[in-house]
Coordinates of C-alpha atoms in Angstrom, one line a residue:
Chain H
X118 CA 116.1 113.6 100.8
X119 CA 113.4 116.2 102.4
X120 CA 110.2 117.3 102.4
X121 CA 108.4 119.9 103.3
X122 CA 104.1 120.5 103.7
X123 CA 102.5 123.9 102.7
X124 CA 98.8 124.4 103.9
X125 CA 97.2 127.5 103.3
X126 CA 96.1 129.4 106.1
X127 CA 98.7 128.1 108.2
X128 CA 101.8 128.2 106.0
X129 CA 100.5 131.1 103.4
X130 CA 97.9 133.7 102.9
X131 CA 96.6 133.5 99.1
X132 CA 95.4 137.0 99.8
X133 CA 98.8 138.5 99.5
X134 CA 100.9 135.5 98.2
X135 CA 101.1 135.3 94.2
X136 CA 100.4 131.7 93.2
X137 CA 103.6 131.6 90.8
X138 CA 105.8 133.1 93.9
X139 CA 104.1 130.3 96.5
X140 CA 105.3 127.9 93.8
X141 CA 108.8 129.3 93.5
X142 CA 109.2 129.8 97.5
X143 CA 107.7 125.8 98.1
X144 CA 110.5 124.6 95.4
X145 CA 113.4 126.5 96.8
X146 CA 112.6 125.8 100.1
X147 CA 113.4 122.5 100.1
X148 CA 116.8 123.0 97.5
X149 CA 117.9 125.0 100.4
X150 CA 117.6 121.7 102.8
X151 CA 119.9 120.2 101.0
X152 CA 122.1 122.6 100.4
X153 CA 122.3 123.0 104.0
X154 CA 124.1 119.5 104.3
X155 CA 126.6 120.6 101.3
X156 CA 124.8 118.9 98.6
X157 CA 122.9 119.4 95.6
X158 CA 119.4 118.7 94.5
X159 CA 118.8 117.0 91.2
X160 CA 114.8 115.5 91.9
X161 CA 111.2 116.9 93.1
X162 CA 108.2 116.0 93.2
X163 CA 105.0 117.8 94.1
X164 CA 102.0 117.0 95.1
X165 CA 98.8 119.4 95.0
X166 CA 95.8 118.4 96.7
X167 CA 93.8 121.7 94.9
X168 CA 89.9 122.8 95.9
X169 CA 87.0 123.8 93.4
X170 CA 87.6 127.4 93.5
X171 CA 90.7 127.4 91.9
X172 CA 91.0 127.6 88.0
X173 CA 92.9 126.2 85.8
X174 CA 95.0 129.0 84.9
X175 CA 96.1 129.4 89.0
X176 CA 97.4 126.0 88.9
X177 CA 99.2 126.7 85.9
X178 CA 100.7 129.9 87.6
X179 CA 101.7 127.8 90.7
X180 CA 103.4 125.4 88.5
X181 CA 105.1 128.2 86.2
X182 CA 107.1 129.2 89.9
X183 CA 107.6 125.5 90.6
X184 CA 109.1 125.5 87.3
X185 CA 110.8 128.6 87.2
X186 CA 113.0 127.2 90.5
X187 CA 113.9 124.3 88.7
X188 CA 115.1 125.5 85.7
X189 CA 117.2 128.4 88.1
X190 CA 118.9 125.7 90.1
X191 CA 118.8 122.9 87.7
X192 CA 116.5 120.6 89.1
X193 CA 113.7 118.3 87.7
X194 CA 110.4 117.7 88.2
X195 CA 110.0 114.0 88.1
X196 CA 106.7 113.7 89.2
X197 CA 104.0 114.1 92.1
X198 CA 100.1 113.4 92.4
X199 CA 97.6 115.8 91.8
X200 CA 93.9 115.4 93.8
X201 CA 90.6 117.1 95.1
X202 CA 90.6 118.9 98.3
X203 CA 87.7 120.0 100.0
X204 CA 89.1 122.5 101.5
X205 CA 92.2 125.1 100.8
X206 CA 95.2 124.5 98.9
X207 CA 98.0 121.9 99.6
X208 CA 101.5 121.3 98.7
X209 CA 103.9 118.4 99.4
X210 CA 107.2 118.8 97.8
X211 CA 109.7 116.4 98.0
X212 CA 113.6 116.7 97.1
X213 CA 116.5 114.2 96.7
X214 CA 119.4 115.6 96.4
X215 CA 123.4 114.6 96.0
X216 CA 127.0 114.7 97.4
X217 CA 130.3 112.9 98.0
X218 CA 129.8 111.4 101.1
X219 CA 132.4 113.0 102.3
X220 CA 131.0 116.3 101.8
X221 CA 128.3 115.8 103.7
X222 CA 127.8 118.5 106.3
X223 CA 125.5 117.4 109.3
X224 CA 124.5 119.4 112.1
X225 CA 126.9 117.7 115.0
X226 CA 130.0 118.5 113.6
X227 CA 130.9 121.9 115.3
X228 CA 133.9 122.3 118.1
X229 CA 135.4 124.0 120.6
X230 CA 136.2 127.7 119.4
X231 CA 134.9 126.9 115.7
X232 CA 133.4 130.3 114.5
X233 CA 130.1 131.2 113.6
X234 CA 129.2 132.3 110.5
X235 CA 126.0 133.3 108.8
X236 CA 125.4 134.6 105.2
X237 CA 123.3 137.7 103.8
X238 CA 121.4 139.2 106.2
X239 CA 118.6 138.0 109.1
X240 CA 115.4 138.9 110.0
X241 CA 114.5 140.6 106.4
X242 CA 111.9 138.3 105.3
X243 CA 110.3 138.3 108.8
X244 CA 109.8 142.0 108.3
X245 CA 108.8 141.7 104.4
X246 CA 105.6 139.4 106.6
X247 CA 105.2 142.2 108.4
X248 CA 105.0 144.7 105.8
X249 CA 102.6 142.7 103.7
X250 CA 100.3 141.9 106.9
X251 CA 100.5 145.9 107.9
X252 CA 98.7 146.4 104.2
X253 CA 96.0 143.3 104.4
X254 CA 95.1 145.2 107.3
X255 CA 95.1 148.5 106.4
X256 CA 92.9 147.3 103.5
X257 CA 93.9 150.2 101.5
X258 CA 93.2 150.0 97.8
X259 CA 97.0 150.9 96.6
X260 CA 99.4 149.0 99.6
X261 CA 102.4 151.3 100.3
X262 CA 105.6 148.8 99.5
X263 CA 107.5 152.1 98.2
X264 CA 110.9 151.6 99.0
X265 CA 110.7 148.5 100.6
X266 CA 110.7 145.9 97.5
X267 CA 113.3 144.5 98.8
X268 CA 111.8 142.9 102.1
X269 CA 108.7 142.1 100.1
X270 CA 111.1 140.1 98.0
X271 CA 112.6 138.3 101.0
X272 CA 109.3 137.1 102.1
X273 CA 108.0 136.1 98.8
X274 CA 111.0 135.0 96.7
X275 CA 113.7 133.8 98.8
X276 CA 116.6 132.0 96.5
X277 CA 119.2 129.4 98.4
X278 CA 122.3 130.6 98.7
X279 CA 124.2 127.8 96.7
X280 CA 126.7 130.6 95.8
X281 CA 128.1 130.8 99.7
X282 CA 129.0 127.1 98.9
X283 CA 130.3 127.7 95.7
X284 CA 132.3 130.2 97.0
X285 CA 133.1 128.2 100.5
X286 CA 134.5 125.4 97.9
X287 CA 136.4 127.9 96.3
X288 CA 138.0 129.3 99.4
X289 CA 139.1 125.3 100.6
X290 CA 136.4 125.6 103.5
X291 CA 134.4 122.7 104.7
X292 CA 131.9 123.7 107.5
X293 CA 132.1 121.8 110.0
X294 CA 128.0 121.9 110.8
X295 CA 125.4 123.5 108.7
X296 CA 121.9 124.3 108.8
X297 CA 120.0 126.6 106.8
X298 CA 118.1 129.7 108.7
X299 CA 114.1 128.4 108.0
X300 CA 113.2 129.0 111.5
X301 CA 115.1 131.8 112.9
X302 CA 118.9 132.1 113.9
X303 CA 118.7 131.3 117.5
X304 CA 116.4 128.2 117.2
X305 CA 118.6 126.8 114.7
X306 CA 122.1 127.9 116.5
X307 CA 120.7 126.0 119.3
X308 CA 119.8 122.7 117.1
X309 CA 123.4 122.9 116.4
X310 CA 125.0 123.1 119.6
X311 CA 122.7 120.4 121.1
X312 CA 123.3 118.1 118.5
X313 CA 127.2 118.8 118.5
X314 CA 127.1 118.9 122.7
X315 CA 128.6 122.3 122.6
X316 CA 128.1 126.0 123.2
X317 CA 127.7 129.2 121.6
X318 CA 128.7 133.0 122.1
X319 CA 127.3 135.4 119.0
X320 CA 127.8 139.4 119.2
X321 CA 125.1 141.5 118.8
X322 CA 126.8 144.2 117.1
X323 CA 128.1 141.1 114.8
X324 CA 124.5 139.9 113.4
X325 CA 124.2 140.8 109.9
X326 CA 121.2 143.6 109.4
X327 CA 119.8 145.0 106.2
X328 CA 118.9 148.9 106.4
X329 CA 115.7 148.9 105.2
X330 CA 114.6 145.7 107.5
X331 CA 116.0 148.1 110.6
X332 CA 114.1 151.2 108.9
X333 CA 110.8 149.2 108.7
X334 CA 111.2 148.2 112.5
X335 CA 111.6 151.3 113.8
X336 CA 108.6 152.1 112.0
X337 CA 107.1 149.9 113.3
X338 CA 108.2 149.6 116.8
X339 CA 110.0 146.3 116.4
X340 CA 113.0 145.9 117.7
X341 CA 115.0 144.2 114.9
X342 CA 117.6 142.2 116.6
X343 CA 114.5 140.3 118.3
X344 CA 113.5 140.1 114.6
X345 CA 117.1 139.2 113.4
X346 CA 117.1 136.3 116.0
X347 CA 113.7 135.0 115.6
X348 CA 112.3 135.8 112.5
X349 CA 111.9 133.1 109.9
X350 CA 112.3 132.1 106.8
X351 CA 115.7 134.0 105.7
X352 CA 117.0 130.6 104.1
X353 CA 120.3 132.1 104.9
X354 CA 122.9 129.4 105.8
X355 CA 124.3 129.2 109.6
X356 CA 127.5 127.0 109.2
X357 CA 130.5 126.1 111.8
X358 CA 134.3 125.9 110.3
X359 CA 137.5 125.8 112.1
X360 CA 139.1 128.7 113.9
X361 CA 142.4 128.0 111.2
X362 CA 139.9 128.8 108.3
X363 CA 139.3 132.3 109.0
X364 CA 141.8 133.5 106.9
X365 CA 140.2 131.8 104.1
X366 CA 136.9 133.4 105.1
X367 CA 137.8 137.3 105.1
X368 CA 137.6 137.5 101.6
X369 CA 133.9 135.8 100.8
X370 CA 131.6 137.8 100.1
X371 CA 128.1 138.4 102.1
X372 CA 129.7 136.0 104.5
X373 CA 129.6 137.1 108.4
X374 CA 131.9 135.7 111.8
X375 CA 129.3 136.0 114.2
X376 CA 130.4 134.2 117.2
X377 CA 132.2 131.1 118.4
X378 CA 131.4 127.7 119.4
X379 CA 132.4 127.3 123.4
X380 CA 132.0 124.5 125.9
X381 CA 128.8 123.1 127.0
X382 CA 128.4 124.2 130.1
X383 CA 128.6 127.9 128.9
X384 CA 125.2 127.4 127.2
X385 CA 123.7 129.7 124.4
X386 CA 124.3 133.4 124.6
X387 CA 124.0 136.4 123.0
X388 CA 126.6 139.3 124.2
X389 CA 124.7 142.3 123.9
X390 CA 126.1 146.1 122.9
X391 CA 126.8 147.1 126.2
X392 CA 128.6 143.2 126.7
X393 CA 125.9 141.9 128.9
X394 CA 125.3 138.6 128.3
X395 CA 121.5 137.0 127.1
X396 CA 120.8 133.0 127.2
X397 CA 119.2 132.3 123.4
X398 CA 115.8 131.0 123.5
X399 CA 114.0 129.1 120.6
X400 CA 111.2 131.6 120.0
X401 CA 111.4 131.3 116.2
X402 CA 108.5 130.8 113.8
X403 CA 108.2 130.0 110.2
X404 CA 105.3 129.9 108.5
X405 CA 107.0 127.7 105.7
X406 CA 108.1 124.9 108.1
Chain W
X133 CA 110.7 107.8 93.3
X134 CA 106.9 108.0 93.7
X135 CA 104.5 110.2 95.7
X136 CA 100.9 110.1 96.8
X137 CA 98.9 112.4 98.7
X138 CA 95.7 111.7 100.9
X139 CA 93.2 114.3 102.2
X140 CA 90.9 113.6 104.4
X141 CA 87.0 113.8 102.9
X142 CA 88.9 113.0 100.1
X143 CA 90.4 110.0 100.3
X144 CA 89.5 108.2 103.2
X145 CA 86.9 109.0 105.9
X146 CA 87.8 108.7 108.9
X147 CA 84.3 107.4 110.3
X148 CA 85.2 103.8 109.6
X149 CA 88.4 103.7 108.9
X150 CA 90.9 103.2 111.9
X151 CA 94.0 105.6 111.8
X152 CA 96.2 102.4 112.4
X153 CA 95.0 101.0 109.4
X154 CA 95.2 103.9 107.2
X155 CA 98.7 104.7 108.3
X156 CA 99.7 100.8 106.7
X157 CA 97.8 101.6 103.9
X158 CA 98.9 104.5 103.2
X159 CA 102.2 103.2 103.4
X160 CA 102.0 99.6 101.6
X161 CA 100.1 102.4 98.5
X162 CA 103.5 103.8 98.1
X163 CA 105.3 100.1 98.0
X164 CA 103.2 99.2 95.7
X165 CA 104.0 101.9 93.0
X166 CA 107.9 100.8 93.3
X167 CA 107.4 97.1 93.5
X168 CA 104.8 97.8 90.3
X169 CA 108.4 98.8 88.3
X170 CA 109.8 95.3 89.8
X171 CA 112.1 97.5 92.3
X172 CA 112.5 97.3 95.6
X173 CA 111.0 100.1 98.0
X174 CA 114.0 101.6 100.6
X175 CA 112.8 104.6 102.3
X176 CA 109.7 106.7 103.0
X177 CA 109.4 110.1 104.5
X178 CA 106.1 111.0 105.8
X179 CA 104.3 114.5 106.0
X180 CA 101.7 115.3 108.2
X181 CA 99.0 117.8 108.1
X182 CA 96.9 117.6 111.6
X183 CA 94.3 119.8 112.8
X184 CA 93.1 120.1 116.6
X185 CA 90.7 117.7 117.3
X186 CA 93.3 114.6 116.5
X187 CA 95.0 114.0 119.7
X188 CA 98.6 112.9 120.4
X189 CA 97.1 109.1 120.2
X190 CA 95.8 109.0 117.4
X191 CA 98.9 109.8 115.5
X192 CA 100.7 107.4 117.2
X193 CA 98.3 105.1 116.2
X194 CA 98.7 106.6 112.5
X195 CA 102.4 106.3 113.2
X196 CA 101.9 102.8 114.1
X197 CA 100.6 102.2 111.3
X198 CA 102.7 103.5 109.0
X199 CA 105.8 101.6 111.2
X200 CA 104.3 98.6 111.0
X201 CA 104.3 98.5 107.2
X202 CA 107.4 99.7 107.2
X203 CA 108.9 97.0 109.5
X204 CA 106.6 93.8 106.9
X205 CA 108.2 95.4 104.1
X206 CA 112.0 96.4 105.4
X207 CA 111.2 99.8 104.4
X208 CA 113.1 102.7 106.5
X209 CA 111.7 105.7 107.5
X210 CA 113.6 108.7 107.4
X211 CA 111.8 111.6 107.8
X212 CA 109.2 114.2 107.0
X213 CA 107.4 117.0 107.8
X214 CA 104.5 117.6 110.8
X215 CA 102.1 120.8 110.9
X216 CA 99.5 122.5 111.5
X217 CA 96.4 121.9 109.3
X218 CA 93.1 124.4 109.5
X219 CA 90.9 121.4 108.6
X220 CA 91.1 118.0 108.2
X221 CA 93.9 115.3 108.1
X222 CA 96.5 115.6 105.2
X223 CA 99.1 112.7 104.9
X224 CA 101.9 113.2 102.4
X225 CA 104.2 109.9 101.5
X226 CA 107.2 109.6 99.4
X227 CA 108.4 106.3 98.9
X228 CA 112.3 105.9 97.4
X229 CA 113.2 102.4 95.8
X230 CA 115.9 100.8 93.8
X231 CA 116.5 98.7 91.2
X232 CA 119.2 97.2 88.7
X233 CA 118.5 99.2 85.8
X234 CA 118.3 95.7 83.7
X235 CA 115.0 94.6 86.2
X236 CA 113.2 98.3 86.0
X237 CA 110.1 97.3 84.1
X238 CA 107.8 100.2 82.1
X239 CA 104.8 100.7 81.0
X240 CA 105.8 101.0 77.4
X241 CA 107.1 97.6 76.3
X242 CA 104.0 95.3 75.8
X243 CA 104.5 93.8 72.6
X244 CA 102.1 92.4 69.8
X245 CA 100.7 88.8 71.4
X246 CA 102.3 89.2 74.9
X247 CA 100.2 87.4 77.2
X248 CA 98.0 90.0 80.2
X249 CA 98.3 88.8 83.9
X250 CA 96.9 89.7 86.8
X251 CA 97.4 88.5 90.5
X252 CA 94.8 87.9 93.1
X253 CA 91.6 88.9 92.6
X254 CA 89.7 92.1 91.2
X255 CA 86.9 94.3 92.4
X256 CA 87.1 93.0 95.9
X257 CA 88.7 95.9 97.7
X258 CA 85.7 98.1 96.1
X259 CA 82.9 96.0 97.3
X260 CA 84.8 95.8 100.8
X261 CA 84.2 99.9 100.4
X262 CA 80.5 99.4 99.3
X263 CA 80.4 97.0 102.1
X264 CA 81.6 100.1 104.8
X265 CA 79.4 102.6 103.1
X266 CA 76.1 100.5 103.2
X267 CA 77.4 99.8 107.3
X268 CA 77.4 103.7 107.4
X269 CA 74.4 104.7 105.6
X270 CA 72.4 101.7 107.7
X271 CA 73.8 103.5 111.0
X272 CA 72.9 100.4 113.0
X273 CA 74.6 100.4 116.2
X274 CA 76.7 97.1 115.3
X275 CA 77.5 96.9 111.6
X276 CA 77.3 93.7 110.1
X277 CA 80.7 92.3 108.8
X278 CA 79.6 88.6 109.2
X279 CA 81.3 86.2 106.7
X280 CA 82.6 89.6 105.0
X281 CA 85.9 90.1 106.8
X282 CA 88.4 89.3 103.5
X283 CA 86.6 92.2 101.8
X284 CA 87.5 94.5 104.9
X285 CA 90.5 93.6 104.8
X286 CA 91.0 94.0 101.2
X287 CA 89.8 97.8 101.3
X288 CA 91.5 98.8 104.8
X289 CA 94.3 96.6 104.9
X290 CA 95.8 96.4 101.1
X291 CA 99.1 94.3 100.6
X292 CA 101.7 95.1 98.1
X293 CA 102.2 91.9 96.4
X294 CA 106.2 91.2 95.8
X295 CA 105.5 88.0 96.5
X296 CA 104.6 88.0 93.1
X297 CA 107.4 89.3 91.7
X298 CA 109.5 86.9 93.8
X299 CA 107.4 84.2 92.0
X300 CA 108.2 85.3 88.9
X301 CA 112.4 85.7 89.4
X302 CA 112.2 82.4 90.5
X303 CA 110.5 81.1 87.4
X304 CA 112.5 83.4 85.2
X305 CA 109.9 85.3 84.0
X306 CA 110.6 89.3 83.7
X307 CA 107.6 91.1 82.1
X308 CA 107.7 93.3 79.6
X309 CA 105.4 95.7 80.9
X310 CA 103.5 96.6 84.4
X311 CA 101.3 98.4 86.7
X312 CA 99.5 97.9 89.9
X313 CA 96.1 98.3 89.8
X314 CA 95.0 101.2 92.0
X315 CA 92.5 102.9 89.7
X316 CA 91.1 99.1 88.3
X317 CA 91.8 97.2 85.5
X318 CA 90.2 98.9 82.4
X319 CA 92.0 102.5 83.3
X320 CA 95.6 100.7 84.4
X321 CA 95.5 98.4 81.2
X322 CA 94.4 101.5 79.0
X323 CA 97.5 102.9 80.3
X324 CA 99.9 99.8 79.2
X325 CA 98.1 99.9 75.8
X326 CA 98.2 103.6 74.7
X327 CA 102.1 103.6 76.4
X328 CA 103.3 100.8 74.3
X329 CA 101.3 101.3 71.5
X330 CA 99.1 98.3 71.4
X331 CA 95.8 96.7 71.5
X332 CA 94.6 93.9 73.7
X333 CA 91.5 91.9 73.7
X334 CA 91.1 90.2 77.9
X335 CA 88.0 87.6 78.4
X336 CA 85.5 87.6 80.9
X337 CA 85.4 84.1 82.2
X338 CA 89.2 84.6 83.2
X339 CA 88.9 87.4 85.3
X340 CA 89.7 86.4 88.7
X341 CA 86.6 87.4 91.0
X342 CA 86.7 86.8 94.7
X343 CA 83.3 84.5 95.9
X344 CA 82.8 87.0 98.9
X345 CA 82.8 89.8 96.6
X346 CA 80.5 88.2 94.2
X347 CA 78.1 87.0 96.8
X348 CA 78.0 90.5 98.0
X349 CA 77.6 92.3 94.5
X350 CA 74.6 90.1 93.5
X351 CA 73.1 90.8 97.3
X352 CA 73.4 95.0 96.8
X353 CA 72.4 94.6 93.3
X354 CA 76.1 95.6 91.4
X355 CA 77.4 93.7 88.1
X356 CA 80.6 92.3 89.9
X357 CA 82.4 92.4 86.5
X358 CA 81.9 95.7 86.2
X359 CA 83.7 96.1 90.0
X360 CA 86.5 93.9 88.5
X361 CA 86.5 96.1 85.4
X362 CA 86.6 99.6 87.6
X363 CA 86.7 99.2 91.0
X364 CA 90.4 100.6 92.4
X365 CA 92.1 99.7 95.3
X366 CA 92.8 95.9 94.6
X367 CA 96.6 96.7 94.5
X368 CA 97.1 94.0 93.0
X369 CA 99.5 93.2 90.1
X370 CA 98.7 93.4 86.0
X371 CA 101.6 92.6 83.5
X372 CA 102.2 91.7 80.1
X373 CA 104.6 89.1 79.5
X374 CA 106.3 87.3 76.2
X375 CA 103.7 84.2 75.1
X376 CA 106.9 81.8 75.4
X377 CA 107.1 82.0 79.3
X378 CA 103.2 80.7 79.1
X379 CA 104.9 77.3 80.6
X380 CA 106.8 79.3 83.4
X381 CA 103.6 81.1 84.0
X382 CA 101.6 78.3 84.8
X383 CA 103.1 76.9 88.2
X384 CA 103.1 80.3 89.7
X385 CA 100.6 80.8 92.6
X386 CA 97.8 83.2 92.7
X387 CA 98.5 84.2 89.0
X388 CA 96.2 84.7 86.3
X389 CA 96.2 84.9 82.3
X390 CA 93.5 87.4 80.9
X391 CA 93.9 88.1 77.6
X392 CA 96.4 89.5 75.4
X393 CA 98.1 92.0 73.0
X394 CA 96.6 92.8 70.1
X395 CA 97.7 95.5 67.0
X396 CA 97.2 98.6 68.2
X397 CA 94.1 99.0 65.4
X398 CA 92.2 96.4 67.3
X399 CA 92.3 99.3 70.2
X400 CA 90.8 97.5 74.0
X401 CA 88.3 95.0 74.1
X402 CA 86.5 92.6 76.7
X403 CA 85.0 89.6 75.3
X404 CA 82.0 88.8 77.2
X405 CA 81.0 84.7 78.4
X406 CA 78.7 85.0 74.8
X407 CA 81.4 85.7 72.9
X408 CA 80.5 89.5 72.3
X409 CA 83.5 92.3 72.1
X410 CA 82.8 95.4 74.2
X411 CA 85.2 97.9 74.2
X412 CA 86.9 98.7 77.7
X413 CA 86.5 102.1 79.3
X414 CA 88.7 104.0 81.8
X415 CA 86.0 104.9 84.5
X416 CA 88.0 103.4 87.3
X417 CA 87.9 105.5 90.4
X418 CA 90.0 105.3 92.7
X419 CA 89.6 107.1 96.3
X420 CA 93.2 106.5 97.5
X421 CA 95.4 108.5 94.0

């Protein structure tokens, strides 16, 4: 079961976000919690607590995404409340999900020497936020996304990656912790080496980086491992598995070894290009959490 | 599985009404929609939208709230979600329960000459709110709640009411179809009728009215009927039941016989201490859904 509250001006901006993408993003966000512990959803509700100025038609187009998501991963919409707000727009979503339980991944499971894998790529949708607050600024009448649909795409439609588990099941792998990426890879790295007592050593040269995410921070003057490390809302999963799966591993696709669980005392660290060594820090933000 | 949102301004205002006491109510709201199905509730998570000027106090004091109910009712909590809100409070609840799928009782199976029940007393927990209003508007330094402290209660302090429906297991009574009555009377039994197809016909003289309430309606001018008709908030139990458990009916505490189930041509009528039919309305209101 999980749950997740949207508010708008803290958690999204209506001025760039499409009502039927906020409504797909808020659904998927939570089928990615509980993919994260192996399992899948089946239930949401959703409540809307929805002021005067909107019409009709823009809750229907918030429902249409909510809709859309459940009909993708095969979930139902089993019920919610619906009320007057005097202010801005609110969602509460709610999720139950299911699995064997002894499937269930938690977060305290990881080892000494497990590896560290993450899927897809990091720090995309963080720059797709970017992007889209770089426009609302520039307050131009056409925004310039040439080129760069994809990252707009991360930001506003992210999908949960079901299909790393599919193909994790496939392979014979069971992680042994999981999380998915909502709040940036270091933070939740860190949730799972404090909650399995444990350390962590990840390569720079290792993190998974899309081009156009690195083009736009360069652009920008971002540097995009910061971004890769910290930026939210990837929904990518971070999982632990043993050392004698990695075999098993090689062949999944958009799968990435990152690093290895060590002992506690070593702490959290980043080796760096040039092998220096950098403690993690929790600096990551999500809008959506 | 059932959900209920509360916005501040909305909902509740937090002028008179303590954070402790809207945390339990908030809670007990939630029960009550699960024991109203004759299940059991299991587990809550709770969201929270909070804006600046609440301080870490007063959501312990929400928290406490919400625990206590919890702890009366062996109700688990289990999680949620806690951000930042731009404006005003914003409490999300989801409730879980279970049930033998033999006990789960609907809306849709009152049948022709079942027998309407209702629990407690009606209206009360809206004059306890026209009570706190009038306190407001007066703006006298000390309000005066003399001799009126059941009605507070009854609108800041609602109990979900399984006694009842340990009342009725014992006396082998399961009803055919049920609600609680958040929104009042006419709008919840509306609901039963047009669900299962049916009419019903309740009378006046057997509505169970609390004295407090009534003394206070006839002192601020209101047609106390009319509260027990529409006011929301009683939480308290309505049910339709088979006319041969009339005898089991009778010992049961608290308990009341109203009316019954007509043809559905007959469509919803009150008969009034002269004898005259008025048809019922659904213009319950009902701050908390």
């Amino acid at each position: 079961m999980t749950t997740d509250m949207l508010l708008e001006g803290v958690h999204f901006n209506l001025e760039y976000v499409p009502l039927k993408h906020l409504g797909y993003k808020a659904a998927v966000v939570n089928f990615s919690d509980i993919y994260a512990m192996n399992g899948t959803p089946t239930q949401i509700t959703v409540s809307l607590g929805i002021s005067k100025r909107f019409s009709v038609e823009d809750i229907e187009a918030l429902y249409a995404g909510i809709r859309l998501a459940c009909e993708r991963y095969n979930v139902d919409l089993v019920g919610g409340d619906t009320c007057a707000s005097m202010t801005g727009l609110t969602i509460s979503i709610t999720c139950l999900g299911t699995a064997a339980a002894k499937d269930i991944v938690y977060r305290n499971g990881a080892k000494l020497n497990d590896l560290i894998c993450v899927s897809g790529n990091l720090g995309t949708a963080y720059m797709g936020l970017q992007l889209l607050e770089r426009e609302r600024l520039a307050n131009a009448e056409q925004p310039d996304f040439a080129g760069k649909e994809y990252l707009l795409e991360r930001q506003l439609k992210p999908e949960a990656r079901r299909d790393i588990l599919e193909s994790l099941r496939k392979a014979g792998v069971k992680p042994t912790a999981m999380m998915d990426i909502s709040d940036g890879l270091s933070s939740e790295l860190m949730h799972i080496c404090s909650q399995s007592k444990v350390g962590c050593c990840i390569y720079e040269d290792k993190l998974p980086i899309d081009y156009e995410a690195a083009a736009l921070a360069e652009e920008m003057n971002l540097n995009i491992v910061t971004c890769a490390l910290n930026g939210g809302e990837d929904y990518e999963l971070l999982f632990t598995c043993s050392l004698d799966d990695y075999e098993k591993l090689i062949p999944v696709d958009d799968l990435y070894i990152i690093g290895h669980i060590t002992k506690p005392e070593y702490g959290c660290n980043l080796i760096g290009r040039n092998g220096e060594e950098l403690p993690l820090k929790a600096q990551g933000w999500n809008a959506f959490d």
